[in-house]
Coordinates of C-alpha atoms and ligand atoms in Angstrom, one line a residue:
X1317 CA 123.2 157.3 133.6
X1318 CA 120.2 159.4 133.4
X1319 CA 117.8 159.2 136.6
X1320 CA 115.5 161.9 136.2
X1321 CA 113.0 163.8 133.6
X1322 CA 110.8 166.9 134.4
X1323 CA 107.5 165.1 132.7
X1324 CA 104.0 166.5 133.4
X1325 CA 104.9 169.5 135.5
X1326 CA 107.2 167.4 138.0
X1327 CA 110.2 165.7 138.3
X1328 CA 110.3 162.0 137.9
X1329 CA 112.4 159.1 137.7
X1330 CA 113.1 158.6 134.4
X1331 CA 111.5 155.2 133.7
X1332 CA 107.8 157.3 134.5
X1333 CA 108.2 159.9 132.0
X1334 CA 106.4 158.1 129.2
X1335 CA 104.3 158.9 126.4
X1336 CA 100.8 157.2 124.6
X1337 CA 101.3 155.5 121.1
X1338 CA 98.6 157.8 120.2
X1339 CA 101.0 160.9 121.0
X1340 CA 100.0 163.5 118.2
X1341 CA 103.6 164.6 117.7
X1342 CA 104.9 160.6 117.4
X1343 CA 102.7 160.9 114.5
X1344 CA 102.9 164.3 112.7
X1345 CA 106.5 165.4 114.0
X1346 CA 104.6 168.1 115.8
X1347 CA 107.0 168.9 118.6
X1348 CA 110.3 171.1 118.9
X1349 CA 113.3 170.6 121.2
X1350 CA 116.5 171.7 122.1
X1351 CA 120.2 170.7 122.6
X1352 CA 122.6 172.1 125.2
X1353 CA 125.6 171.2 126.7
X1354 CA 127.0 171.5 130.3
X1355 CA 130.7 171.2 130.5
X1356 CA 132.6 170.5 133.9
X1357 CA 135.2 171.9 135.3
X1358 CA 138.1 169.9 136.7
X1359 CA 139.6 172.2 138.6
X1360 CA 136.8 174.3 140.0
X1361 CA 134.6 171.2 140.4
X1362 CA 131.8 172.7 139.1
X1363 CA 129.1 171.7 135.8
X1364 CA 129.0 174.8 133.4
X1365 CA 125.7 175.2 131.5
X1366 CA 126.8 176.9 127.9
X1367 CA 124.3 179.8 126.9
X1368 CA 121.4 178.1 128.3
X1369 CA 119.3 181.7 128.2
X1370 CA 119.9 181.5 124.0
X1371 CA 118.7 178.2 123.8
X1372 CA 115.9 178.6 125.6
X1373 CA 115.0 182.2 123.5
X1374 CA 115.5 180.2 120.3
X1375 CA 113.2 177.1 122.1
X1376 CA 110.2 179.6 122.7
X1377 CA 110.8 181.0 118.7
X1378 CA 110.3 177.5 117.6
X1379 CA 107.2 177.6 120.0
X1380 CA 105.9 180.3 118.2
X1381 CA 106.3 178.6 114.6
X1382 CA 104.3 175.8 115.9
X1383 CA 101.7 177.5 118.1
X1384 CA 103.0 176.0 121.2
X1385 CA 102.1 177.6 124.4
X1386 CA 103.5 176.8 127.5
X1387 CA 103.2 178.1 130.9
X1388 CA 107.0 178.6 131.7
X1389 CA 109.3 181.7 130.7
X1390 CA 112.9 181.2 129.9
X1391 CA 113.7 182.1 133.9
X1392 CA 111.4 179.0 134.3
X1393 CA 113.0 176.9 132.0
X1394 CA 116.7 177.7 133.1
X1395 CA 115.9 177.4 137.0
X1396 CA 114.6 173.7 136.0
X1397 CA 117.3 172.5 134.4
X1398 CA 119.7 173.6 136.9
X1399 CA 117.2 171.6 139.2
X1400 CA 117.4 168.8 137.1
X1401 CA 121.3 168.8 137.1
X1402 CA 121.5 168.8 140.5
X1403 CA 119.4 165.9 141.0
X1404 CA 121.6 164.5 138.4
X1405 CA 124.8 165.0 140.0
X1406 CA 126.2 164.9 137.0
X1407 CA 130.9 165.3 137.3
X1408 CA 131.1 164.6 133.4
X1409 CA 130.3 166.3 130.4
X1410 CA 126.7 166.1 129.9
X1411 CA 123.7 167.3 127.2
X1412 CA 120.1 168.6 127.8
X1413 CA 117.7 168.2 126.0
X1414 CA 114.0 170.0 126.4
X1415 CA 111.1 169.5 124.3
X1416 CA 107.9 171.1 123.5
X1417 CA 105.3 168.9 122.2
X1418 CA 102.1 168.3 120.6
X1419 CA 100.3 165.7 123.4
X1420 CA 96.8 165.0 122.5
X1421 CA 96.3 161.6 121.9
X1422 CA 93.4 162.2 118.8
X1423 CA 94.4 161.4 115.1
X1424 CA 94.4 164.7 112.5
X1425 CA 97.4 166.4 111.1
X1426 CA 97.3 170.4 112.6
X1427 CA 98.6 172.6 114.6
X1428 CA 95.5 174.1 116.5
X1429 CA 93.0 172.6 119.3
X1430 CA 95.7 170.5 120.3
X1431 CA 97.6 170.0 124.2
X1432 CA 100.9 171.0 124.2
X1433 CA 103.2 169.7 126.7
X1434 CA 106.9 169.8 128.0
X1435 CA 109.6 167.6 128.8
X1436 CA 113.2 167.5 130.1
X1437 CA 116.3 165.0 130.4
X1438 CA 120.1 165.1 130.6
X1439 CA 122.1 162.3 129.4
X1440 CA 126.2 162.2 130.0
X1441 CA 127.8 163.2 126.4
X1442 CA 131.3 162.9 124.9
X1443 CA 132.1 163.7 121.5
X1444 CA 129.6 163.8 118.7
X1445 CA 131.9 163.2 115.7
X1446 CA 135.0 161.9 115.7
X1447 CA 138.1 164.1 117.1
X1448 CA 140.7 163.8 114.2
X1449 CA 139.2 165.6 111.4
X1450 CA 136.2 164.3 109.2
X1451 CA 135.0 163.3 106.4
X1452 CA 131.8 164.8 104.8
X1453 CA 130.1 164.4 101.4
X1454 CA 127.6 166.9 99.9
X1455 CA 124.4 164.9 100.1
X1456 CA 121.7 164.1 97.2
X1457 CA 118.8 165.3 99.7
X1458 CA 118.5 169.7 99.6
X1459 CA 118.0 171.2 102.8
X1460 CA 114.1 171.6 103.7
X1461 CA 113.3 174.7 102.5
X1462 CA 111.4 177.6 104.3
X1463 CA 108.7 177.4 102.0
X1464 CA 108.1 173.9 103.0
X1465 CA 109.1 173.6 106.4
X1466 CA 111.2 175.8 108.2
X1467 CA 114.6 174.7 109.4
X1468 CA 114.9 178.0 111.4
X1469 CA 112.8 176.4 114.1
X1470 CA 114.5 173.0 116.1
X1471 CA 111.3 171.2 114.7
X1472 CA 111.3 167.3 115.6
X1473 CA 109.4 166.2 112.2
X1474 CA 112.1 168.3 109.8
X1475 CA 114.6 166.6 111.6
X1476 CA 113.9 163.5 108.8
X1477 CA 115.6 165.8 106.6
X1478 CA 118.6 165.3 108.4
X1479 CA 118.7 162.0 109.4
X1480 CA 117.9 160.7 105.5
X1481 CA 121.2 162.8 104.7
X1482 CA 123.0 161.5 107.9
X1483 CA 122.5 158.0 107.2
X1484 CA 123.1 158.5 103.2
X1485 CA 126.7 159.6 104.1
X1486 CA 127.5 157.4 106.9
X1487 CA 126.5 154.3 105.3
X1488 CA 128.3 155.7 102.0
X1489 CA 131.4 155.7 104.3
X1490 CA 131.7 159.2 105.4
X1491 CA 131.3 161.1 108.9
X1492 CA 128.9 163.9 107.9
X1493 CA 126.6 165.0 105.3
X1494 CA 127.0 168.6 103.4
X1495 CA 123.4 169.9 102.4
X1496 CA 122.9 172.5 99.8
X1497 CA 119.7 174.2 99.7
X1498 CA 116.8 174.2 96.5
X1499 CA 119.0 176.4 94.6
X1500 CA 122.4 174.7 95.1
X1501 CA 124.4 176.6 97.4
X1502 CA 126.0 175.3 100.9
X1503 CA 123.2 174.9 103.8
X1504 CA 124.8 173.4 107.0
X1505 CA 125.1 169.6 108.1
X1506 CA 123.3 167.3 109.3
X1507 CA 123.0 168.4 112.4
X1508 CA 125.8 171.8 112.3
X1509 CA 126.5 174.9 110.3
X1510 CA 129.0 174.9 108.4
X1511 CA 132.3 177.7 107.9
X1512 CA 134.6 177.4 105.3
X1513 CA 138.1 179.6 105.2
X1514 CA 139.0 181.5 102.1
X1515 CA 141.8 184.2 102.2
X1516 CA 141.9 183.9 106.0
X1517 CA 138.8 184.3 106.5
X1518 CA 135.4 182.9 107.6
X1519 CA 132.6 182.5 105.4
X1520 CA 129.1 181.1 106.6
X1521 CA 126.0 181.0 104.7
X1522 CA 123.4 183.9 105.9
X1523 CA 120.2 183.3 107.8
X1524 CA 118.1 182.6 105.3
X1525 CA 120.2 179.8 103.5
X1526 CA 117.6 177.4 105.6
X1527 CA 120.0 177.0 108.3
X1528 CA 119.1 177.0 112.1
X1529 CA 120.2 179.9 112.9
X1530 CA 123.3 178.3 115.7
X1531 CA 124.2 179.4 119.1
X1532 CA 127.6 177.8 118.4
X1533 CA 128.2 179.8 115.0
X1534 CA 127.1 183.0 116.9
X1535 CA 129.5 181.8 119.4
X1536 CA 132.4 181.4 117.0
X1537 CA 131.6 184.0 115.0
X1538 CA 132.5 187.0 118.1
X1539 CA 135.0 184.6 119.4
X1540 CA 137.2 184.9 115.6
X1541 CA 136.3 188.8 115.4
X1542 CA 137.0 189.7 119.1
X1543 CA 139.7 187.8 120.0
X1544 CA 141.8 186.2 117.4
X1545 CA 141.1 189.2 114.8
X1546 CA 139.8 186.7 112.3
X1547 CA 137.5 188.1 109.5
X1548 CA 134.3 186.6 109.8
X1549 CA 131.3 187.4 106.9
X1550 CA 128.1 185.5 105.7
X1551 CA 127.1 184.9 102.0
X1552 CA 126.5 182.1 100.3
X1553 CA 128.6 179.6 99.7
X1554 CA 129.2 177.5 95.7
X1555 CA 129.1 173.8 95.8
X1556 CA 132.9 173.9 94.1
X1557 CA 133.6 176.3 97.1
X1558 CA 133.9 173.9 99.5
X1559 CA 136.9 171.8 97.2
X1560 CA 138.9 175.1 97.1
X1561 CA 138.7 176.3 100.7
X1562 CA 141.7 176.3 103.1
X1563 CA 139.7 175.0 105.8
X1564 CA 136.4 173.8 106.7
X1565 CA 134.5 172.9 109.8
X1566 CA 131.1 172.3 111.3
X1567 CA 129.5 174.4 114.3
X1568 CA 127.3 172.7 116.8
X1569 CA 126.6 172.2 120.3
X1570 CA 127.0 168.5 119.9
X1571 CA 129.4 168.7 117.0
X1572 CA 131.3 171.8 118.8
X1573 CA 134.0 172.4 116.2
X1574 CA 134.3 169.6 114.6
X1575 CA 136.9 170.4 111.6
X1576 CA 136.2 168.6 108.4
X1577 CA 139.7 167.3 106.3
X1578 CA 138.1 165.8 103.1
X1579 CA 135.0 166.5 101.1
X1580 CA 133.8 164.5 98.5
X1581 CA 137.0 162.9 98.3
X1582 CA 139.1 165.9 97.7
X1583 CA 141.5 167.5 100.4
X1584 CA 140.8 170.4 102.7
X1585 CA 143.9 172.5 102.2
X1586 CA 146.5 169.9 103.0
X1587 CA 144.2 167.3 104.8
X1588 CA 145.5 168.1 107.7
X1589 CA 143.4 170.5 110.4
X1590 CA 144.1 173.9 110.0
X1591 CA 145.4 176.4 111.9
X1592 CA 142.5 178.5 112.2
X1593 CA 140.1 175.6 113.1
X1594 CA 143.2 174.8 116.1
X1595 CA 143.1 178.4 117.4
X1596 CA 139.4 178.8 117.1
X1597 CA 138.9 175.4 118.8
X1598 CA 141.6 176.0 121.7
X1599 CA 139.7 179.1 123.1
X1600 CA 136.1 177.8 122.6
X1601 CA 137.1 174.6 125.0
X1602 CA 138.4 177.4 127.4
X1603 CA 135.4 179.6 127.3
X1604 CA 133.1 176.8 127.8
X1605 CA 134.3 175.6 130.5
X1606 CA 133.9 179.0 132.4
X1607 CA 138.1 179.6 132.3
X1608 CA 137.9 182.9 129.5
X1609 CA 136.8 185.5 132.7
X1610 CA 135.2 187.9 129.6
X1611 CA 132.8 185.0 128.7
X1612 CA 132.0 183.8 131.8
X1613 CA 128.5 185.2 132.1
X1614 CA 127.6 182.4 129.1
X1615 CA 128.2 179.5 131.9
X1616 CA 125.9 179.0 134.7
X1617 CA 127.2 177.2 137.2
X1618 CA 125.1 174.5 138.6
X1619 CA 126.4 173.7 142.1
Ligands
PMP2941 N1 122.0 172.9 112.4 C1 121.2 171.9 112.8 C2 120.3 171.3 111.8 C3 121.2 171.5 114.1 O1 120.5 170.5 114.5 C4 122.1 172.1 115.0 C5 122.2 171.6 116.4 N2 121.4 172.3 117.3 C6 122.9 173.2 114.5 C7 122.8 173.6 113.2 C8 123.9 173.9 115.4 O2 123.2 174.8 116.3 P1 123.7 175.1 117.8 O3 125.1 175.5 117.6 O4 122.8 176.1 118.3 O5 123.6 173.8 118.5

């Protein structure tokens, strides 16, 4: 249960941190946010904050895209939701979630003359898609593209991008949706990256494919090169690609490897989850929770 938001520059039980209808970013989708994920620890007792500095250095470049200023650095935003955490108490798996918004309460889509504010909550979290493999489809909606809206930036109001091709594939009877970009080639998920295995090895679309640019994929990326000896390359990815790879999975820090087993009705390799998706995903559950010593410095401990 969650019992406590930072909302307007102090922390407050969680039932005071509410907003005006006439919000300006309810409206326009004028407001960014994060996702991050704090893992405990059985054995040591402790909460584990994953890469909380990179999520807070990608939250201020989605500031920047939207002319949001805000009077806290990243040490500010880290030392608050450590704060918040342990006010939480939190002995479970949990997810944090900061946003940056537009809060004048005045009608007129922009991004100038406006108030920007900031807000912060944890909620316990489990999995994000199901654990045995799943099933995606490649969706009739494109990735947003840069030129209209850029999915670089964790932007609330692109997010109807994804939850149009969410809810297309789960109510089609999938788990997760496949986007490809204006001119046809693999984006990322819903909300994930994607990696597909040919020969071995990893292949993820580059940067500017319109993905976010993931903290997980960077993760997974030096993980496969540096310790498993895995190949791991961007380019872009065909449409047909993704029937003929030997595995596929999604990236994200609610999805966390999440491998996918059938696309578009066809098979993954044998339908079955792969054995570099297995290795990739044994060590990543390690490192998170602060047990891979060399990776320990991405997990800030919060008691
Ligand atoms: N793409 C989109 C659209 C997302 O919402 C997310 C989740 N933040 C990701 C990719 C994965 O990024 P990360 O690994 O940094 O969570």
């Amino acid at each position: 249960m969650t019992k406590y938001a930072f909302f307007g520059g102090e922390f407050v039980p969680i039932e005071k941190a509410k907003v005006s209808i006439m919000t300006h970013a309810l409206h326009y989708g004028t407001g960014c946010f994060e996702g991050i994920r704090a893992y405990w620890n059985e054995e040591e007792e402790q909460l584990f904050i994953f890469r909380m500095r990179e999520h807070y250095e990608r939250f201020q470049r989605s500031h920047r895209i939207l002319m949001i200023s805000l009077p806290y650095s990243v040490d500010d935003f880290c030392q608050m939701t450590v704060e918040l955490l342990r006010r939480e108490k939190f002995t479970r798996d949990a997810y944090i979630r900061p946003l940056a918004y537009k809060a004048t309460e005045a009608i007129g889509v922009r991004l100038h003359d406006l108030e920007d504010a900031f807000a912060l909550f944890a909620v316990p979290f489990g999995k994000y898609i199901g654990e045995e493999g799943c099933k995606a489809c490649v969706s009739s909606w494109r990735r947003m593209d840069d030129s209209i809206a850029p999915p670089r930036g964790k932007i609330t109001g692109v997010y109807i991008n994804s939850a149009l091709a969410k809810t297309e594939a789960v109510l089609d009877g999938y788990d997760e949706a496949i986007m490809l970009n204006q001119d046809g080639h693999v984006s990322e998920g819903s909300g994930e990256n994607i990696c597909i295995v040919r020969d071995g090895r990893i292949i993820t679309p580059p940067v500017t494919d319109n993905i976010l640019e993931g903290i997980t994929l960077a993760t997974l990326m030096q993980l496969a090169r540096d310790e498993l000896g895995i190949e791991a390359v961007e380019r872009p990815i065909d449409h047909s690609e993704l029937y003929i790879a030997e595995e596929a999975f999604y990236t994200g820090t609610a999805a966390e490897i999440t491998p996918i087993v059938e696309i578009d009705h066809r098979l993954v390799g044998d339908g079955k989850i792969g054995p570099i998706v297995s290795k990739l995903r044994a060590l990543f559950f390690d490192v998170v929770r602060g047990k891979v010593e060399k990776y320990r410095s991405w997990c800030t401990p919060v008691y």
